[in-house]
mmCIF file of C-alpha atoms and ligand atoms in Angstrom:
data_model
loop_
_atom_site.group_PDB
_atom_site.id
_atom_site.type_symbol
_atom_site.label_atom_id
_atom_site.label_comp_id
_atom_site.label_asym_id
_atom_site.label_seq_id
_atom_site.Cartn_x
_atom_site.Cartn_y
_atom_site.Cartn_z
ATOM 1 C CA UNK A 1 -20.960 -29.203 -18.696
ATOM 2 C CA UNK A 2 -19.615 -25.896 -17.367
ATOM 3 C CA UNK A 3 -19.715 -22.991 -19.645
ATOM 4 C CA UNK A 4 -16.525 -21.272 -20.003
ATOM 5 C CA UNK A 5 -16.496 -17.663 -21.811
ATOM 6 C CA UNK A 6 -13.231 -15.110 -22.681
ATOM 7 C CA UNK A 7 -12.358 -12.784 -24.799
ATOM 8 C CA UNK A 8 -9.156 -9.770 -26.064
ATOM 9 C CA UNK A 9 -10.148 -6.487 -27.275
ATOM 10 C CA UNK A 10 -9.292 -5.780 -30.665
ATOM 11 C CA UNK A 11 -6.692 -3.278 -30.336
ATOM 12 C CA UNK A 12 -3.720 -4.904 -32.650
ATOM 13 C CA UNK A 13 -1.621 -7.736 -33.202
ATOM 14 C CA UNK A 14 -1.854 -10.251 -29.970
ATOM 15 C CA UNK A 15 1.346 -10.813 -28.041
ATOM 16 C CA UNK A 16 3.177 -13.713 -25.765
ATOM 17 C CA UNK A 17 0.815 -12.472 -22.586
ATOM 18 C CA UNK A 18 -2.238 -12.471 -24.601
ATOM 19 C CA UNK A 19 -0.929 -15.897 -25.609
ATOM 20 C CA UNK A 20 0.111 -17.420 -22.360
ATOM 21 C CA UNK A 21 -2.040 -15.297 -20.061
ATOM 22 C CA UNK A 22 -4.998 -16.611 -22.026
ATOM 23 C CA UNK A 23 -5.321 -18.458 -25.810
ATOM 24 C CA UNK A 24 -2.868 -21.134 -24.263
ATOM 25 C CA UNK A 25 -5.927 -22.212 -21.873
ATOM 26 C CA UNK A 26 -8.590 -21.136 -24.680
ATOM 27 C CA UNK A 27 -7.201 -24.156 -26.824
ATOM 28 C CA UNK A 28 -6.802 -26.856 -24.025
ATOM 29 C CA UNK A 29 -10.391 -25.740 -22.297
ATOM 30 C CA UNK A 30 -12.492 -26.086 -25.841
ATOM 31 C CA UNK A 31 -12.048 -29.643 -25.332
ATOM 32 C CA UNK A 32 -13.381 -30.083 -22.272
ATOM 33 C CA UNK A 33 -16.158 -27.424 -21.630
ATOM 34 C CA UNK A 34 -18.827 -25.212 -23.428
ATOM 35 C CA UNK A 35 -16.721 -22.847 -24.661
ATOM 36 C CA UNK A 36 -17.446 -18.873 -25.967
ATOM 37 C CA UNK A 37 -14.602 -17.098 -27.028
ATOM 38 C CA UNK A 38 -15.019 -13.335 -28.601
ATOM 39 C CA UNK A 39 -13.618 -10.488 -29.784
ATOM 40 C CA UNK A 40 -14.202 -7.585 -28.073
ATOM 41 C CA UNK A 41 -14.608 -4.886 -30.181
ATOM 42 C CA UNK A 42 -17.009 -2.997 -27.934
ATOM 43 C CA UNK A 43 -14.471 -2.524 -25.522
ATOM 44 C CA UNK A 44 -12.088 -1.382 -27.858
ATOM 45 C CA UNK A 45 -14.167 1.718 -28.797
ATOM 46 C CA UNK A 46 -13.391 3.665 -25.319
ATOM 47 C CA UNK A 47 -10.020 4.584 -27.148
ATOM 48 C CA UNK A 48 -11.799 5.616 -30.506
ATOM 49 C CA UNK A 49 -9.902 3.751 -33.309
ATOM 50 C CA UNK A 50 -11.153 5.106 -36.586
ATOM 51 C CA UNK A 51 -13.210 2.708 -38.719
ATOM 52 C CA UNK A 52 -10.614 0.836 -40.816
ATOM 53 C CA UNK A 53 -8.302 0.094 -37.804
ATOM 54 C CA UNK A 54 -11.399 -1.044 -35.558
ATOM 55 C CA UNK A 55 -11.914 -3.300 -38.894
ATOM 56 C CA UNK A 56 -8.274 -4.764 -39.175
ATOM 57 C CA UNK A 57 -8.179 -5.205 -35.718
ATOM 58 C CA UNK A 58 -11.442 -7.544 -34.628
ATOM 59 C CA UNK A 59 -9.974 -9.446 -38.353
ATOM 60 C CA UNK A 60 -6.744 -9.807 -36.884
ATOM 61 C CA UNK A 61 -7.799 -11.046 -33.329
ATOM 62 C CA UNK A 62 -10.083 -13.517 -35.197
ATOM 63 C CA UNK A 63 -7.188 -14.562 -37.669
ATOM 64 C CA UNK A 64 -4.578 -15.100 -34.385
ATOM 65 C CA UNK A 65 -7.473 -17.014 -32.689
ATOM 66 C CA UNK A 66 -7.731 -19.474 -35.648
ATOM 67 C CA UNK A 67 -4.359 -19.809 -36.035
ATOM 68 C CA UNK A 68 -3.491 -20.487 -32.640
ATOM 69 C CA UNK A 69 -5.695 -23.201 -32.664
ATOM 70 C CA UNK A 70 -9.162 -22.334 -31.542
ATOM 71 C CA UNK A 71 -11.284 -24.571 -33.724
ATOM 72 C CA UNK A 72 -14.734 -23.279 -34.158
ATOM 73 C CA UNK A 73 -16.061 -26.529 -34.288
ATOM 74 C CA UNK A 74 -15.429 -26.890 -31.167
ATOM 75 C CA UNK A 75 -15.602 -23.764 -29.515
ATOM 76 C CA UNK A 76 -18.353 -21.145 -30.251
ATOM 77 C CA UNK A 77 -16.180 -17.577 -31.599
ATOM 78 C CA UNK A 78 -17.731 -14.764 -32.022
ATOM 79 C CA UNK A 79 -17.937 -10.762 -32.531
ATOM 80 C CA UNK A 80 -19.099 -9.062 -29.409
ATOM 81 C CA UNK A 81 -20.469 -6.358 -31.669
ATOM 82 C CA UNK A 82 -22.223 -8.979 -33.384
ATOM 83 C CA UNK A 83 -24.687 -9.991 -30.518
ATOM 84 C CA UNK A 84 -26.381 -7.302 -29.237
ATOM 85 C CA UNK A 85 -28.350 -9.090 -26.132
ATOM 86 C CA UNK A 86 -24.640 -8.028 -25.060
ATOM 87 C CA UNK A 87 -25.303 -4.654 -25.109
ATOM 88 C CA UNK A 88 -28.552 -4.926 -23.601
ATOM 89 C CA UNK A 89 -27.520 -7.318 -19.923
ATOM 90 C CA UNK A 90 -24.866 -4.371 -20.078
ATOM 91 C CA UNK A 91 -27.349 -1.540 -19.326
ATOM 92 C CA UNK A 92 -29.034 -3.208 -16.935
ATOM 93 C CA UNK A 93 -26.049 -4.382 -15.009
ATOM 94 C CA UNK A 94 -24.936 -0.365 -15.031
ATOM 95 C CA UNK A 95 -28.010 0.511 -13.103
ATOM 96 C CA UNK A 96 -26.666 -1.786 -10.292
ATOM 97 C CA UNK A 97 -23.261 -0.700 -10.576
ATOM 98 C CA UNK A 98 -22.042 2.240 -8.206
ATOM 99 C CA UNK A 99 -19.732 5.396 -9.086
ATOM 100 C CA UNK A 100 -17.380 4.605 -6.019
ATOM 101 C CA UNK A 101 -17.099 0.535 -6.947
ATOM 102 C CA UNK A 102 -16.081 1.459 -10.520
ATOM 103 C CA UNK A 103 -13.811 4.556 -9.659
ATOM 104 C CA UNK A 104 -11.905 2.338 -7.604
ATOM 105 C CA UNK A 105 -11.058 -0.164 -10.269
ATOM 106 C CA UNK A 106 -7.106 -0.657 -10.701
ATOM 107 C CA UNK A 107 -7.065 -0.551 -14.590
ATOM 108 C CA UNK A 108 -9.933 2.712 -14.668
ATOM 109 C CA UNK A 109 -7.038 4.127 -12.382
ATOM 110 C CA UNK A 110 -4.303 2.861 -14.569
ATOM 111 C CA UNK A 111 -6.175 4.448 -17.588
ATOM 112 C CA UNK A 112 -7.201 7.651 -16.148
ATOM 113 C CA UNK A 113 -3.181 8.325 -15.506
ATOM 114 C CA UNK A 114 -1.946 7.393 -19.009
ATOM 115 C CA UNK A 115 -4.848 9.394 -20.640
ATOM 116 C CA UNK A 116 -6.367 12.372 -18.289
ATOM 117 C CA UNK A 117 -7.767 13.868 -21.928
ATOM 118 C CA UNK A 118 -10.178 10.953 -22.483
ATOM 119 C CA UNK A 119 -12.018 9.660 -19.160
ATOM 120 C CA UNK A 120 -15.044 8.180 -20.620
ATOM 121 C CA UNK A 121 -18.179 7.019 -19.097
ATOM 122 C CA UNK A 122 -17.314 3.971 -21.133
ATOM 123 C CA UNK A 123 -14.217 3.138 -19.442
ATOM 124 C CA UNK A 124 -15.747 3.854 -16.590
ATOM 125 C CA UNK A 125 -18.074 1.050 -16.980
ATOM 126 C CA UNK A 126 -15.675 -1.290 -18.893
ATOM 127 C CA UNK A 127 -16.075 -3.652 -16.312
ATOM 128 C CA UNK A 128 -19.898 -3.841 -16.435
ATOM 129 C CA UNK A 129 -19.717 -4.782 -19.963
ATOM 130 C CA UNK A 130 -16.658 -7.191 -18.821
ATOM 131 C CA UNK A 131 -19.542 -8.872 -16.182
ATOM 132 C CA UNK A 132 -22.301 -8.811 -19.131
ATOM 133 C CA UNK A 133 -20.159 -10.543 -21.772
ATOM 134 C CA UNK A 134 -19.191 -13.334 -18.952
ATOM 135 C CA UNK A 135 -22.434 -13.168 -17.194
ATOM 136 C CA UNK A 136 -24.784 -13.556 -20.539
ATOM 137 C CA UNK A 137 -23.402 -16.893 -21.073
ATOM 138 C CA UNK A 138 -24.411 -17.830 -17.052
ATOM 139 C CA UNK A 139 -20.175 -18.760 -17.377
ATOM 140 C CA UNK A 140 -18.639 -20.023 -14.228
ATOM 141 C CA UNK A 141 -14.683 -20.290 -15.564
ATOM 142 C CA UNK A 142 -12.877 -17.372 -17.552
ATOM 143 C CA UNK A 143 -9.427 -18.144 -18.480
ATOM 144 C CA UNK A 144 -7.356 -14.993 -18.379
ATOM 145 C CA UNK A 145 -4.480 -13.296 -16.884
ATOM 146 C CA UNK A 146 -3.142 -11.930 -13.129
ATOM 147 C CA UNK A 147 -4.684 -8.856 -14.648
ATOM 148 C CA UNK A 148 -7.994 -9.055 -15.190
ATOM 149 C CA UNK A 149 -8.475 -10.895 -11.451
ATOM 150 C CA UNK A 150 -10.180 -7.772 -10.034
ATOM 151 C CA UNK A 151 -12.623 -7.820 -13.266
ATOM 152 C CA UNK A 152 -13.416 -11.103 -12.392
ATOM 153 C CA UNK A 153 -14.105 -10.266 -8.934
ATOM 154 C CA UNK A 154 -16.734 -7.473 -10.098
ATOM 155 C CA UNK A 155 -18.235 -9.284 -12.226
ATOM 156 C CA UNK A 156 -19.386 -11.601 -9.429
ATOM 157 C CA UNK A 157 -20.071 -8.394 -7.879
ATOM 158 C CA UNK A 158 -22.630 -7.344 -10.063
ATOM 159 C CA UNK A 159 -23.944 -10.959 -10.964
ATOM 160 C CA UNK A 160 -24.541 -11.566 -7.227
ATOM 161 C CA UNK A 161 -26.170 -7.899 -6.819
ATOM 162 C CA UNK A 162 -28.577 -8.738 -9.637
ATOM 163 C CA UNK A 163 -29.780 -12.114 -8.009
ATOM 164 C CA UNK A 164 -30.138 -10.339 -5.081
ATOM 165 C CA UNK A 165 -32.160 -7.131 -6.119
ATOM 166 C CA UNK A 166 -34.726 -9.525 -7.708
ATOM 167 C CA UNK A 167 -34.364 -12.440 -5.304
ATOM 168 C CA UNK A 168 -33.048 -15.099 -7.577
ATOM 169 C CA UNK A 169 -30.368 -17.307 -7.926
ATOM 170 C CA UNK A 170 -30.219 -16.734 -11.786
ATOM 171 C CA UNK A 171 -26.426 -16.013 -12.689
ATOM 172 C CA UNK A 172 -23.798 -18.203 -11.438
ATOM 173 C CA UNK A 173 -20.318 -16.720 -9.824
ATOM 174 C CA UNK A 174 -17.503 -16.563 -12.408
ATOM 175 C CA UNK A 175 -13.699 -17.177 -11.878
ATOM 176 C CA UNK A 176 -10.496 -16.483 -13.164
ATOM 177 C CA UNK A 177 -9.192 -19.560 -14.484
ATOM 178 C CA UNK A 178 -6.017 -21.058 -15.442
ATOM 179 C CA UNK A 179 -4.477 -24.379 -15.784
ATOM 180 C CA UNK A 180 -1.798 -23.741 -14.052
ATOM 181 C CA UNK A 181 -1.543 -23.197 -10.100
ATOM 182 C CA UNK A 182 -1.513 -19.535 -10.483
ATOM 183 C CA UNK A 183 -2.914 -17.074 -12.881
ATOM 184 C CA UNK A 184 -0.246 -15.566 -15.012
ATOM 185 C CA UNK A 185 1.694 -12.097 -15.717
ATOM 186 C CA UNK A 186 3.985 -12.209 -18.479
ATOM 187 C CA UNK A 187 6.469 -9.034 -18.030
ATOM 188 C CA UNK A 188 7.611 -6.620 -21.424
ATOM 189 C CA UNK A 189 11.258 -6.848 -22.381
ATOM 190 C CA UNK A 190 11.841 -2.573 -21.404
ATOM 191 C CA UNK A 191 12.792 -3.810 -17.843
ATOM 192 C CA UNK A 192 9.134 -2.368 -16.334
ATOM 193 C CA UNK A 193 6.216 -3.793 -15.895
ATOM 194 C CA UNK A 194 3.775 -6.435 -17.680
ATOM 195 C CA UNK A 195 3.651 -7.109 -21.355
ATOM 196 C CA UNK A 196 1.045 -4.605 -23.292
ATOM 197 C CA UNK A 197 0.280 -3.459 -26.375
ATOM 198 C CA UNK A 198 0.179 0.352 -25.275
ATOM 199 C CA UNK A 199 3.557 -0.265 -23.416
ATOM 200 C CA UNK A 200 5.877 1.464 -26.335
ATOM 201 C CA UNK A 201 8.035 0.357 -28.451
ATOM 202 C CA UNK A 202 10.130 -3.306 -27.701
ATOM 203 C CA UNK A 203 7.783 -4.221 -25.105
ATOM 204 C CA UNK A 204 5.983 -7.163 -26.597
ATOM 205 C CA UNK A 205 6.961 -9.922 -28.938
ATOM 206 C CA UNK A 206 3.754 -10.031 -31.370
ATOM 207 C CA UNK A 207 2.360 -13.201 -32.571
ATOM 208 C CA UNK A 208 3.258 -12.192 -35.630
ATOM 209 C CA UNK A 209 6.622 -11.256 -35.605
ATOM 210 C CA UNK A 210 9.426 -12.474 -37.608
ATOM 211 C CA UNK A 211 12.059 -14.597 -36.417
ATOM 212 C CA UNK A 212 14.084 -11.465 -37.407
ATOM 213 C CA UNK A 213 11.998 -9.225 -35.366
ATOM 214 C CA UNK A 214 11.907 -11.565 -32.083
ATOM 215 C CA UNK A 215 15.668 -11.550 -32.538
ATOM 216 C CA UNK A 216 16.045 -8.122 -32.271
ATOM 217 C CA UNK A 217 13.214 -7.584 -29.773
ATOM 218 C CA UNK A 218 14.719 -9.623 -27.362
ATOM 219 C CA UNK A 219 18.561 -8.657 -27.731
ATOM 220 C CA UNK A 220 17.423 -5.291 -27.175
ATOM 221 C CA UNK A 221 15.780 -6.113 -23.652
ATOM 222 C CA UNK A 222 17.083 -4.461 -20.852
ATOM 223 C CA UNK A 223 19.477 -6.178 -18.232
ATOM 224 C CA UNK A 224 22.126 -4.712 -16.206
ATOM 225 C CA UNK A 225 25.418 -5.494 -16.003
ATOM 226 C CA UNK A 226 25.603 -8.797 -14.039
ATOM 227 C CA UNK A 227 25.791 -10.092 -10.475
ATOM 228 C CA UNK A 228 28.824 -9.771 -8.413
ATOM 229 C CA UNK A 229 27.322 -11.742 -5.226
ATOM 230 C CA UNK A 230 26.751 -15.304 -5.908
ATOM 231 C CA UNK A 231 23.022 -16.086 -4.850
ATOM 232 C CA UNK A 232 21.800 -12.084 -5.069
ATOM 233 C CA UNK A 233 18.524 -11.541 -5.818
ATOM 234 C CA UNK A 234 17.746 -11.177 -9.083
ATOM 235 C CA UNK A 235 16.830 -7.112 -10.039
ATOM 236 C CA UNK A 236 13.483 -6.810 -11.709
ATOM 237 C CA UNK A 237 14.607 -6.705 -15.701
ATOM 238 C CA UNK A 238 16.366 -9.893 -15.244
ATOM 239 C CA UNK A 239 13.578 -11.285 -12.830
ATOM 240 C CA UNK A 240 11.360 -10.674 -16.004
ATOM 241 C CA UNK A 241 13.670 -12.234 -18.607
ATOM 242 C CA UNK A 242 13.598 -15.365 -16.295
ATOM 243 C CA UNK A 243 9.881 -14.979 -15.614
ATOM 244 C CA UNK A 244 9.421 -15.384 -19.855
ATOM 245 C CA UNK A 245 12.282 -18.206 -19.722
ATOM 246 C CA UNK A 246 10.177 -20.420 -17.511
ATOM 247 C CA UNK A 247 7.020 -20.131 -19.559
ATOM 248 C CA UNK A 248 8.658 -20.598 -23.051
ATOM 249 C CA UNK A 249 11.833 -22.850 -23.117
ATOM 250 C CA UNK A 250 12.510 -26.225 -20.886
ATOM 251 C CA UNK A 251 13.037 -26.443 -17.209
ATOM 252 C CA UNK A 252 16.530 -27.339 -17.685
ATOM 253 C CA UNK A 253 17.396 -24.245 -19.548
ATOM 254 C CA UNK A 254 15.916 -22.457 -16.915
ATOM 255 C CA UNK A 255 18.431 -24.351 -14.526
ATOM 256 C CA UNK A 256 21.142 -23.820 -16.184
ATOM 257 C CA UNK A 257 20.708 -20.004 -16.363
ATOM 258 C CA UNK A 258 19.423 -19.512 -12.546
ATOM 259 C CA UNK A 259 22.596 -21.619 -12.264
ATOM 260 C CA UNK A 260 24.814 -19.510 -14.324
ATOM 261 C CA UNK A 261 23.375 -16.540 -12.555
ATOM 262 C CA UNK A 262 23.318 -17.422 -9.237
ATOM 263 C CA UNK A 263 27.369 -18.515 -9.900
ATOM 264 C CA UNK A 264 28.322 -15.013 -11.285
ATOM 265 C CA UNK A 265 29.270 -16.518 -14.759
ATOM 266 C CA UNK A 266 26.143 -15.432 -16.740
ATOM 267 C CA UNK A 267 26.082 -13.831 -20.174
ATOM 268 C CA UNK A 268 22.931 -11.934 -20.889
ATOM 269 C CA UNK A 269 24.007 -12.672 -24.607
ATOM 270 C CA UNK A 270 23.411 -15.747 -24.167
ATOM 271 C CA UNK A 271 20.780 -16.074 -22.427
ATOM 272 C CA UNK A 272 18.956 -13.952 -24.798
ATOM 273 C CA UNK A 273 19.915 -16.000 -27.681
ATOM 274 C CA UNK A 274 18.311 -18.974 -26.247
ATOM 275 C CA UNK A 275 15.545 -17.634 -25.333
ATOM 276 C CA UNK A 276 14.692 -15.870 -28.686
ATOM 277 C CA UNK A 277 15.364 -19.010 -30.269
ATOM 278 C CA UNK A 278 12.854 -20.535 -27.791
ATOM 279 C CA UNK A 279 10.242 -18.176 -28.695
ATOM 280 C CA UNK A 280 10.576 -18.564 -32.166
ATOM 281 C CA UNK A 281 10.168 -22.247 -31.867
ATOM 282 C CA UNK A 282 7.279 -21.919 -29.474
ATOM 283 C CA UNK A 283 5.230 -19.330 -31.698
ATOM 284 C CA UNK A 284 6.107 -20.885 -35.284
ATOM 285 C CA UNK A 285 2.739 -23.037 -35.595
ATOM 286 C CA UNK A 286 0.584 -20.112 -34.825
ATOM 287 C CA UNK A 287 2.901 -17.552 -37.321
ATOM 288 C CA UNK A 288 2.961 -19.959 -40.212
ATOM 289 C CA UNK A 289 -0.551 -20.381 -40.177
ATOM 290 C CA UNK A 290 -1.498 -16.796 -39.951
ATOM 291 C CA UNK A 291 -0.754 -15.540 -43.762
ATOM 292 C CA UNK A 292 -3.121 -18.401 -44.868
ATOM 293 C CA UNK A 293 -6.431 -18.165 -42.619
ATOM 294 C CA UNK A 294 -5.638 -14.153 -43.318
ATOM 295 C CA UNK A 295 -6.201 -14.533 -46.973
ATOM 296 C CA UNK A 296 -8.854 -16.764 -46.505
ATOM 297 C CA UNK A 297 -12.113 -14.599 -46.373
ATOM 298 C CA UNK A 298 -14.838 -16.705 -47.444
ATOM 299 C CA UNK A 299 -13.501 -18.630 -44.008
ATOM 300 C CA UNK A 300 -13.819 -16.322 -42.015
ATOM 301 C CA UNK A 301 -17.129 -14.624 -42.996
ATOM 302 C CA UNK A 302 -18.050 -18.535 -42.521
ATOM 303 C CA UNK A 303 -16.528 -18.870 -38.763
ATOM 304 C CA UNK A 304 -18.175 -15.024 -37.675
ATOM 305 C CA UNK A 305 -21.691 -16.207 -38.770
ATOM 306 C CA UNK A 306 -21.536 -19.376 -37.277
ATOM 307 C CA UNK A 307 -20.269 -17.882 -33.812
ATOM 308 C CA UNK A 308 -22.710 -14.743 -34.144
ATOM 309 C CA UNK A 309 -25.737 -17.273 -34.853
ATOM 310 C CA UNK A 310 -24.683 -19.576 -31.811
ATOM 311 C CA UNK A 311 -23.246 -16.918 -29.335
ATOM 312 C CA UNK A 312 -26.901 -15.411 -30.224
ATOM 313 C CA UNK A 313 -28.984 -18.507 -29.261
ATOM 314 C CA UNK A 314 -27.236 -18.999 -25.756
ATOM 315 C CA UNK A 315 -27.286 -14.692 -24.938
ATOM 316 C CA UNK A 316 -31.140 -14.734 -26.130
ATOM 317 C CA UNK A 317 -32.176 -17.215 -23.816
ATOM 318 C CA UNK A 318 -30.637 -15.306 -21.010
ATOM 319 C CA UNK A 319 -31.799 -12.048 -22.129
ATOM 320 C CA UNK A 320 -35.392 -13.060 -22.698
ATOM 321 C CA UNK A 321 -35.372 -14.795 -19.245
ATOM 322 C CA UNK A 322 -33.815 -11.408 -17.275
ATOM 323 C CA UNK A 323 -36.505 -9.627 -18.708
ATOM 324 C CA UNK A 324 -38.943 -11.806 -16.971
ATOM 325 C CA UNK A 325 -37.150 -11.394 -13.855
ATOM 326 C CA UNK A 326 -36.895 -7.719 -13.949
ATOM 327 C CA UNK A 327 -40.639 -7.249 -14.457
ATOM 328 C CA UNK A 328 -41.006 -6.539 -18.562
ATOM 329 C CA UNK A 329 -43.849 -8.644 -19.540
ATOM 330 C CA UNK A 330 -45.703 -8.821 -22.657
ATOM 331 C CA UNK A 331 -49.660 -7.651 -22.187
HETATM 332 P P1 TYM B 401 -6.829 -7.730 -22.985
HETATM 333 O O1 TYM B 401 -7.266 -7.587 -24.391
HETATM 334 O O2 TYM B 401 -6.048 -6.631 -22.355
HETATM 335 O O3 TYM B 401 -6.008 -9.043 -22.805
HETATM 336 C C1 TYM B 401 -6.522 -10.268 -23.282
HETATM 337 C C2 TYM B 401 -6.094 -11.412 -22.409
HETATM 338 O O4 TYM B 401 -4.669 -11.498 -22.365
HETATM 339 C C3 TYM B 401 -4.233 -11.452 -21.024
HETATM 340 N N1 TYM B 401 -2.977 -10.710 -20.948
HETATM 341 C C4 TYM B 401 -1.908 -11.139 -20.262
HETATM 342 N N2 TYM B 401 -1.700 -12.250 -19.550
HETATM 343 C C5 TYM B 401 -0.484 -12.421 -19.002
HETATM 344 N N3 TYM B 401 0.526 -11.520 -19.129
HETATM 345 C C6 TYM B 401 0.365 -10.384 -19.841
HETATM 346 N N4 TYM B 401 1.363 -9.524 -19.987
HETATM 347 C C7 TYM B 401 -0.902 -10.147 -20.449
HETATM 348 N N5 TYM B 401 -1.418 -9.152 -21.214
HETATM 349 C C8 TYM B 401 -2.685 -9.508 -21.502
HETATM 350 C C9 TYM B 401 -5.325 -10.740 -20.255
HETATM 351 O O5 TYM B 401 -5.285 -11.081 -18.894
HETATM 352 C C10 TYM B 401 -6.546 -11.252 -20.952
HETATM 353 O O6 TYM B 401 -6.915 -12.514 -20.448
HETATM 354 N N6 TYM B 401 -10.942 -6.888 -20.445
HETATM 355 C C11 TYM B 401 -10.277 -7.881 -21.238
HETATM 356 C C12 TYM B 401 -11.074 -8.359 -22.431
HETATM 357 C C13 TYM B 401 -12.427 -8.840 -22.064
HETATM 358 C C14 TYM B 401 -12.741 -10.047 -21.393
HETATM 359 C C15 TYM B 401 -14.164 -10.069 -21.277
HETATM 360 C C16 TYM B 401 -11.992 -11.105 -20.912
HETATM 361 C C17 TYM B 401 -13.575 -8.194 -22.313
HETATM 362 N N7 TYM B 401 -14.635 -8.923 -21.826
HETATM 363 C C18 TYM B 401 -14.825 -11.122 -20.663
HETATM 364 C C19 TYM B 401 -12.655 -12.159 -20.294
HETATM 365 C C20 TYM B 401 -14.064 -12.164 -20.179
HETATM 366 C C21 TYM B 401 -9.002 -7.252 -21.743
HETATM 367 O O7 TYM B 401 -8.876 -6.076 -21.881
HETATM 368 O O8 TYM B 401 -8.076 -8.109 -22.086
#
């Protein structure tokens, strides 16, 4: 069976794209494949979150997991804190990894812009540790979204540089993986560009929000006034609201609002009133579910263990075995 391995930093409440981009597949894939899904905290530390958020945050990833419908009898969940073979594939992956591969990277780019003050050698390397937490597992499929593809690529990168530095065939190549055709990008509601949790304000619809909160979240997106040619190209606020309308509500209400929009008779009310409603209806299983599993801590001390123990079993027989290869024998 193929091994499948993914995982969201624990940085705050998870959103639609977290949702859509990746937890949608998560759930469907645990049926059919070995499946590792984590929590990764270690990534989470290149923006230094003090000890109580880093705390609330990997409980709140693992709470939205549950809730969404991972089931950890199925699929192994884990801490990435909590198996430190992790760690140890990630330093020797980082003497194989080059300054000019990992400057390049789109996100260190992205990151270096939004905060000159704090360019650390850890988000430098954020995709080595990416390749070791996919790599450790020997996975071949990681469900995620558009934008993580150029992780995905270096993580082959590096897996394919280790097997050939030491002549093996050891790790596999992973790929991006999604049921759908395409891998996919789920834009904010500010008009701009994908849906984030560091995007401000408005930009995502958590999880966890209230019907209230959707509500307001979404009649506050940003449109434009309406179209005046029939059959104009959508501009790229609207393009987005459409681009959430096809993922969360029917095909025919997508019709019937490409319709309405393409005519010149649309009402962005409207349309936004639909499509919160949609949302609402879409997320209710996972938010109803979430106040429960949260209270419920001898459940989830039980689910971390369980993950940590099995996560560890799989990432120890790697680790003991790329020791081998790279030449540290016992006397
Ligand atoms: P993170 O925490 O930024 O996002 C978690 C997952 O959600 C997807 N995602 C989106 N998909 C569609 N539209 C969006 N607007 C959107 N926003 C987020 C991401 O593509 C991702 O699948 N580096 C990873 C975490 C990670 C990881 C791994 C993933 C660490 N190690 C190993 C897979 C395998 C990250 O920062 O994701």
């Amino acid at each position: 069976m193929e091994t499948v391995v993914s995982g969201i930093r624990s940085t705050g409440n998870l959103h639609l794209g977290n949702y859509y981009g990746a937890i949608q597949n998560f759930v469907k894939m645990q049926y059919e494949y070995n499946c590792y899904f984590f929590i990764a905290d270690l990534h989470s530390l290149t923006t230094h979150p003090t000890p109580a958020d880093l705390h609330g945050n990997i409980k709140q990833v693992l709470v939205e997991y549950l809730a969404a419908g991972i089931d950890p009898e199925k699929a192994t969940i884990y801490i990435q804190s909590d198996v430190p073979e992790i760690f140890e594939l990630y330093l020797y992956l980082n003497m194989n990894a080059y300054l000019g591969e990992l400057e390049r990277s789109t996100s260190f780019k992205d990151k270096v812009r939004a905060n000159p003050e704090n360019v650390n050698a850890g988000l430098l390397t954020y995709p080595v540790l990416m390749a070791a937490d996919i790599i450790i597992h020997k996975a071949t499929k990681v469900p995620v979204g558009k934008d993580q593809e150029q992780h995905l690529e270096m993580a082959r990168t590096f897996g394919n540089r280790f097997n050939r530095l030491y002549n093996t065939e050891f790790f596999p190549e992973p790929y991006a993986f999604n049921f759908s055709e395409n891998l996919v990008k789920i834009p904010g509601l500010d008009g701009k560009g994908k849906m984030g949790k560091s995007e401000g304000e408005g930009n995502a619809v958590y999880l966890s929000d209230s019907p209230e909160i959707i509500r307001k979240k979404v009649m506050r997106a940003v449109t434009d006034s309406g179209p005046t040619v029939e059959n104009s190209e959508k501009p790229v606020e609207i393009q987005n609201l459409f681009d959430i309308i096809k993922v969360v509500s029917s095909a025919d209400t997508y019709a019937h609002f490409d319709n309405l929009y393409n005519t010149c008779q649309i009402r962005y009310g409207d349309l936004k009133k639909q499509l919160a409603e949609d949302i609402i209806i879409a997320t209710a299983p996972i938010r109803e579910r979430i106040n429960d599993i949260a209270n419920d801590a001898p459940y989830l001390r039980q689910v971390a263990r369980h993950g940590a123990i099995k996560a560890r079993e799989s990432a120890s027989k790697t680790i003991r075995e790329v020791r081998e290869i790279i030449g540290f024998r016992s006397f």
